[in-house]
mmCIF file of C-alpha atoms and ligand atoms in Angstrom:
data_model
loop_
_atom_site.group_PDB
_atom_site.id
_atom_site.type_symbol
_atom_site.label_atom_id
_atom_site.label_comp_id
_atom_site.label_asym_id
_atom_site.label_seq_id
_atom_site.Cartn_x
_atom_site.Cartn_y
_atom_site.Cartn_z
ATOM 1 C CA MET T 1262 193.798 124.506 110.953
ATOM 2 C CA ASN T 1263 193.158 126.226 107.602
ATOM 3 C CA SER T 1264 189.917 128.046 106.934
ATOM 4 C CA ILE T 1265 188.388 125.194 104.904
ATOM 5 C CA ASP T 1266 189.228 122.547 107.511
ATOM 6 C CA LYS T 1267 187.738 124.850 110.123
ATOM 7 C CA ILE T 1268 184.406 124.934 108.281
ATOM 8 C CA PHE T 1269 184.193 121.133 108.146
ATOM 9 C CA ALA T 1270 185.056 120.972 111.839
ATOM 10 C CA ASN T 1271 182.342 123.564 112.543
ATOM 11 C CA ASN T 1272 179.895 121.442 110.581
ATOM 12 C CA GLU T 1273 180.641 118.382 112.732
ATOM 13 C CA LYS T 1274 180.083 120.462 115.867
ATOM 14 C CA TRP T 1275 176.814 121.820 114.454
ATOM 15 C CA ILE T 1276 175.551 118.296 113.687
ATOM 16 C CA ALA T 1277 176.429 117.126 117.191
ATOM 17 C CA GLY T 1278 174.694 120.153 118.703
ATOM 18 C CA LYS T 1279 171.482 119.582 116.746
ATOM 19 C CA LEU T 1280 171.428 115.829 117.508
ATOM 20 C CA SER T 1281 172.039 116.376 121.199
ATOM 21 C CA LEU T 1282 168.787 118.374 121.352
ATOM 22 C CA ASP T 1283 166.809 116.098 119.015
ATOM 23 C CA PRO T 1284 168.115 112.730 117.754
ATOM 24 C CA HIS T 1285 165.602 112.869 114.853
ATOM 25 C CA TYR T 1286 166.525 116.413 113.775
ATOM 26 C CA PHE T 1287 167.937 115.600 110.326
ATOM 27 C CA GLU T 1288 165.453 112.810 109.717
ATOM 28 C CA ASN T 1289 162.657 115.342 110.193
ATOM 29 C CA LEU T 1290 164.476 118.027 108.178
ATOM 30 C CA SER T 1291 164.777 115.651 105.224
ATOM 31 C CA LYS T 1292 161.001 115.122 105.035
ATOM 32 C CA GLY T 1293 160.342 118.460 103.318
ATOM 33 C CA GLN T 1294 159.916 122.184 103.799
ATOM 34 C CA SER T 1295 156.928 124.429 104.375
ATOM 35 C CA PRO T 1296 158.408 127.846 105.193
ATOM 36 C CA GLU T 1297 156.072 130.695 106.047
ATOM 37 C CA PHE T 1298 158.436 133.355 104.690
ATOM 38 C CA LEU T 1299 160.270 134.199 101.516
ATOM 39 C CA TYR T 1300 163.205 136.479 102.393
ATOM 40 C CA ILE T 1301 164.888 138.537 99.672
ATOM 41 C CA GLY T 1302 168.016 140.294 100.860
ATOM 42 C CA CYS T 1303 171.481 141.528 99.939
ATOM 43 C CA SER T 1304 174.410 139.150 99.374
ATOM 44 C CA ASP T 1305 176.494 141.244 101.798
ATOM 45 C CA SER T 1306 178.390 138.847 104.083
ATOM 46 C CA ARG T 1307 177.389 140.862 107.164
ATOM 47 C CA VAL T 1308 173.645 140.568 106.580
ATOM 48 C CA THR T 1309 173.013 136.939 107.472
ATOM 49 C CA ALA T 1310 169.329 136.301 106.918
ATOM 50 C CA GLU T 1311 168.579 133.415 109.301
ATOM 51 C CA ASP T 1312 170.934 134.596 111.999
ATOM 52 C CA LEU T 1313 169.558 138.125 112.300
ATOM 53 C CA MET T 1314 165.960 136.850 112.288
ATOM 54 C CA GLY T 1315 166.691 134.092 114.787
ATOM 55 C CA VAL T 1316 165.081 131.408 112.638
ATOM 56 C CA GLN T 1317 165.952 127.753 112.122
ATOM 57 C CA PRO T 1318 166.474 125.649 108.984
ATOM 58 C CA GLY T 1319 163.122 125.072 107.280
ATOM 59 C CA GLU T 1320 161.548 128.351 108.360
ATOM 60 C CA VAL T 1321 162.566 130.762 105.581
ATOM 61 C CA PHE T 1322 163.032 130.393 101.827
ATOM 62 C CA ILE T 1323 165.886 132.699 100.867
ATOM 63 C CA HIS T 1324 167.188 134.579 97.867
ATOM 64 C CA ARG T 1325 170.065 137.052 98.047
ATOM 65 C CA ASN T 1326 171.702 139.208 95.395
ATOM 66 C CA ILE T 1327 173.600 142.491 95.240
ATOM 67 C CA ALA T 1328 171.379 145.207 96.768
ATOM 68 C CA ASN T 1329 168.282 142.958 97.062
ATOM 69 C CA MET T 1330 166.979 143.728 93.593
ATOM 70 C CA VAL T 1331 163.779 142.316 92.063
ATOM 71 C CA VAL T 1332 164.423 142.523 88.317
ATOM 72 C CA SER T 1333 161.663 141.277 86.028
ATOM 73 C CA ILE T 1334 164.004 139.607 83.519
ATOM 74 C CA ASP T 1335 166.101 137.897 86.207
ATOM 75 C CA LEU T 1336 165.006 134.291 85.662
ATOM 76 C CA ASN T 1337 166.685 133.264 88.905
ATOM 77 C CA MET T 1338 164.693 135.717 91.032
ATOM 78 C CA MET T 1339 161.448 135.083 89.139
ATOM 79 C CA SER T 1340 161.864 131.321 89.622
ATOM 80 C CA VAL T 1341 162.397 131.793 93.352
ATOM 81 C CA ILE T 1342 159.291 133.997 93.649
ATOM 82 C CA ASN T 1343 157.123 131.618 91.649
ATOM 83 C CA TYR T 1344 158.282 128.544 93.512
ATOM 84 C CA ALA T 1345 157.929 130.163 96.936
ATOM 85 C CA VAL T 1346 154.522 131.720 96.229
ATOM 86 C CA ARG T 1347 152.812 129.137 94.028
ATOM 87 C CA HIS T 1348 154.291 125.894 95.346
ATOM 88 C CA LEU T 1349 155.512 126.501 98.903
ATOM 89 C CA LYS T 1350 152.659 128.970 99.429
ATOM 90 C CA VAL T 1351 154.573 131.300 101.742
ATOM 91 C CA LYS T 1352 152.392 133.728 103.688
ATOM 92 C CA HIS T 1353 154.846 136.628 103.734
ATOM 93 C CA ILE T 1354 157.510 138.011 101.432
ATOM 94 C CA VAL T 1355 160.148 140.073 103.207
ATOM 95 C CA LEU T 1356 162.263 142.409 101.103
ATOM 96 C CA CYS T 1357 165.162 143.406 103.333
ATOM 97 C CA GLY T 1358 167.748 146.054 102.467
ATOM 98 C CA HIS T 1359 170.508 147.288 104.748
ATOM 99 C CA TYR T 1360 172.289 150.538 105.555
ATOM 100 C CA SER T 1361 175.899 150.747 104.310
ATOM 101 C CA CYS T 1362 174.963 148.659 101.254
ATOM 102 C CA GLY T 1363 177.900 148.637 98.836
ATOM 103 C CA GLY T 1364 175.615 148.103 95.843
ATOM 104 C CA ILE T 1365 173.579 151.210 96.659
ATOM 105 C CA LYS T 1366 176.757 153.223 97.267
ATOM 106 C CA ALA T 1367 178.220 152.128 93.923
ATOM 107 C CA ALA T 1368 175.041 153.198 92.128
ATOM 108 C CA MET T 1369 175.388 156.702 93.607
ATOM 109 C CA GLN T 1370 178.811 157.216 92.075
ATOM 110 C CA PRO T 1371 179.908 157.900 88.517
ATOM 111 C CA ALA T 1372 182.071 154.846 87.859
ATOM 112 C CA ASP T 1373 182.264 152.204 85.144
ATOM 113 C CA MET T 1374 181.848 148.938 87.040
ATOM 114 C CA GLY T 1375 181.944 146.703 83.952
ATOM 115 C CA ILE T 1376 179.554 143.766 84.059
ATOM 116 C CA LEU T 1377 177.946 145.266 87.189
ATOM 117 C CA ASN T 1378 176.735 148.324 85.225
ATOM 118 C CA PRO T 1379 173.374 146.914 84.055
ATOM 119 C CA TRP T 1380 172.639 145.575 87.530
ATOM 120 C CA LEU T 1381 173.465 148.871 89.244
ATOM 121 C CA ARG T 1382 171.486 150.742 86.603
ATOM 122 C CA ASN T 1383 168.329 149.340 88.209
ATOM 123 C CA ILE T 1384 169.326 151.196 91.382
ATOM 124 C CA ARG T 1385 170.133 154.351 89.405
ATOM 125 C CA ASP T 1386 166.566 154.089 88.039
ATOM 126 C CA VAL T 1387 165.269 154.131 91.635
ATOM 127 C CA TYR T 1388 167.354 157.267 92.217
ATOM 128 C CA ARG T 1389 165.873 158.895 89.106
ATOM 129 C CA LEU T 1390 162.305 158.065 90.233
ATOM 130 C CA HIS T 1391 162.951 159.779 93.570
ATOM 131 C CA LYS T 1392 165.482 162.369 92.426
ATOM 132 C CA ASP T 1393 163.640 165.388 93.853
ATOM 133 C CA GLU T 1394 163.375 163.906 97.351
ATOM 134 C CA LEU T 1395 166.948 162.566 97.345
ATOM 135 C CA ASN T 1396 168.592 165.693 95.960
ATOM 136 C CA ALA T 1397 166.823 167.771 98.602
ATOM 137 C CA ILE T 1398 168.804 165.884 101.276
ATOM 138 C CA SER T 1399 172.027 167.851 101.700
ATOM 139 C CA GLU T 1400 173.892 165.421 103.937
ATOM 140 C CA GLU T 1401 175.439 162.607 101.889
ATOM 141 C CA GLN T 1402 175.059 159.861 104.508
ATOM 142 C CA ALA T 1403 171.374 160.682 104.994
ATOM 143 C CA ARG T 1404 170.833 160.631 101.223
ATOM 144 C CA TYR T 1405 172.567 157.258 101.018
ATOM 145 C CA ASP T 1406 170.403 155.831 103.834
ATOM 146 C CA ARG T 1407 167.257 157.181 102.197
ATOM 147 C CA LEU T 1408 168.135 155.559 98.863
ATOM 148 C CA VAL T 1409 168.544 152.235 100.716
ATOM 149 C CA GLU T 1410 164.962 152.684 102.011
ATOM 150 C CA LEU T 1411 163.497 153.868 98.706
ATOM 151 C CA ASN T 1412 165.168 150.942 96.953
ATOM 152 C CA VAL T 1413 163.413 148.552 99.360
ATOM 153 C CA GLN T 1414 160.125 150.282 98.553
ATOM 154 C CA GLU T 1415 160.654 150.057 94.784
ATOM 155 C CA GLN T 1416 161.706 146.392 94.950
ATOM 156 C CA CYS T 1417 158.538 145.652 96.956
ATOM 157 C CA ILE T 1418 156.582 147.332 94.148
ATOM 158 C CA ASN T 1419 158.462 145.167 91.638
ATOM 159 C CA LEU T 1420 157.279 142.124 93.609
ATOM 160 C CA ILE T 1421 153.700 143.352 93.405
ATOM 161 C CA LYS T 1422 154.042 143.680 89.625
ATOM 162 C CA THR T 1423 154.369 139.887 89.291
ATOM 163 C CA ALA T 1424 151.353 137.718 88.484
ATOM 164 C CA ALA T 1425 152.233 135.200 91.218
ATOM 165 C CA VAL T 1426 152.188 137.825 93.969
ATOM 166 C CA GLN T 1427 149.042 139.567 92.686
ATOM 167 C CA GLN T 1428 147.158 136.273 92.501
ATOM 168 C CA ALA T 1429 148.307 135.027 95.926
ATOM 169 C CA HIS T 1430 147.470 138.376 97.515
ATOM 170 C CA ARG T 1431 143.963 138.254 96.069
ATOM 171 C CA GLU T 1432 143.269 134.589 96.784
ATOM 172 C CA ARG T 1433 144.939 133.973 100.131
ATOM 173 C CA GLY T 1434 146.136 137.304 101.505
ATOM 174 C CA LEU T 1435 149.885 137.006 100.802
ATOM 175 C CA LEU T 1436 151.660 140.054 102.250
ATOM 176 C CA VAL T 1437 154.795 141.935 101.176
ATOM 177 C CA HIS T 1438 156.956 143.629 103.822
ATOM 178 C CA GLY T 1439 159.743 146.179 103.340
ATOM 179 C CA TRP T 1440 162.471 146.047 105.983
ATOM 180 C CA VAL T 1441 165.918 147.531 106.513
ATOM 181 C CA PHE T 1442 168.666 145.944 108.581
ATOM 182 C CA ASP T 1443 170.544 148.624 110.516
ATOM 183 C CA ILE T 1444 174.069 147.312 110.419
ATOM 184 C CA HIS T 1445 175.184 149.836 113.072
ATOM 185 C CA SER T 1446 172.861 148.496 115.760
ATOM 186 C CA GLY T 1447 171.825 145.058 114.492
ATOM 187 C CA ARG T 1448 168.184 146.139 114.506
ATOM 188 C CA LEU T 1449 165.620 145.099 111.905
ATOM 189 C CA ILE T 1450 163.405 148.047 110.971
ATOM 190 C CA ASP T 1451 159.981 147.628 109.402
ATOM 191 C CA LEU T 1452 159.636 150.560 106.980
ATOM 192 C CA LYS T 1453 155.856 150.215 107.313
ATOM 193 C CA ILE T 1454 155.426 151.018 103.647
ATOM 194 C CA ASP T 1455 151.875 152.158 102.954
ATOM 195 C CA PHE T 1456 151.160 149.657 100.166
ATOM 196 C CA PRO T 1457 147.429 150.428 99.772
ATOM 197 C CA GLU T 1458 148.333 154.090 99.191
ATOM 198 C CA ILE T 1459 151.092 153.278 96.672
ATOM 199 C CA LEU T 1460 149.055 150.623 94.888
ATOM 200 C CA LYS T 1461 146.117 152.984 94.490
ATOM 201 C CA HIS T 1462 148.219 154.996 92.054
ATOM 202 C CA ILE T 1463 149.953 152.237 90.129
ATOM 203 C CA MET T 1464 147.691 149.195 89.925
ATOM 204 C CA GLU T 1465 145.779 150.625 86.968
ATOM 205 C CA ILE T 1466 149.064 150.153 85.096
ATOM 206 C CA TYR T 1467 150.372 146.894 86.552
ATOM 207 C CA ARG T 1468 147.247 144.847 87.187
ATOM 208 C CA LEU T 1469 147.531 141.595 85.229
ATOM 209 C CA ASP T 1470 143.941 140.390 85.356
HETATM 210 CO CO1 CO R 1877 174.207 145.320 100.323
#
């Protein structure tokens, strides 16, 4: 069986499995979605959002791109955030990075990556913001891991810069969470970013109303 045929065969098995547990599974699924979470993660094939969180179809609204970046002029990302926050009214936004992220690694190296350059430049900007802390880390792997974490923190801040997130936080307590997936152990790590402390220093600049 070739790899495409295998996927269609897998799909048939998956349907049969779902229906054996609940004959109305797809009927119910087709009625609509009201996920509690928006998950923003990396496109990396090893970091499978639903699988690693153990959630089912309908539970998480998902957006993935290279290195889980929240870029203000990315209409795709901004549409996802606005739809999830203002229409689906998710209660939590999870920004999940991962160790051994190829996008982060690429941004730490001097290389012309063509069309990827402007995307990776957003990560280089995170490096520049935290240059003193990062350059003080002598071991390369530890510096790489720390940039993964700081990138999660900065992308969470980019979320908080949007009007949709600010309004939903104020009106109904929407929360933003920064996580890292440890690809070496499979563990999800909550970075427990101290948002009140960070926001204290930046909201005078980014507050929209
Ligand atoms: Co990645």
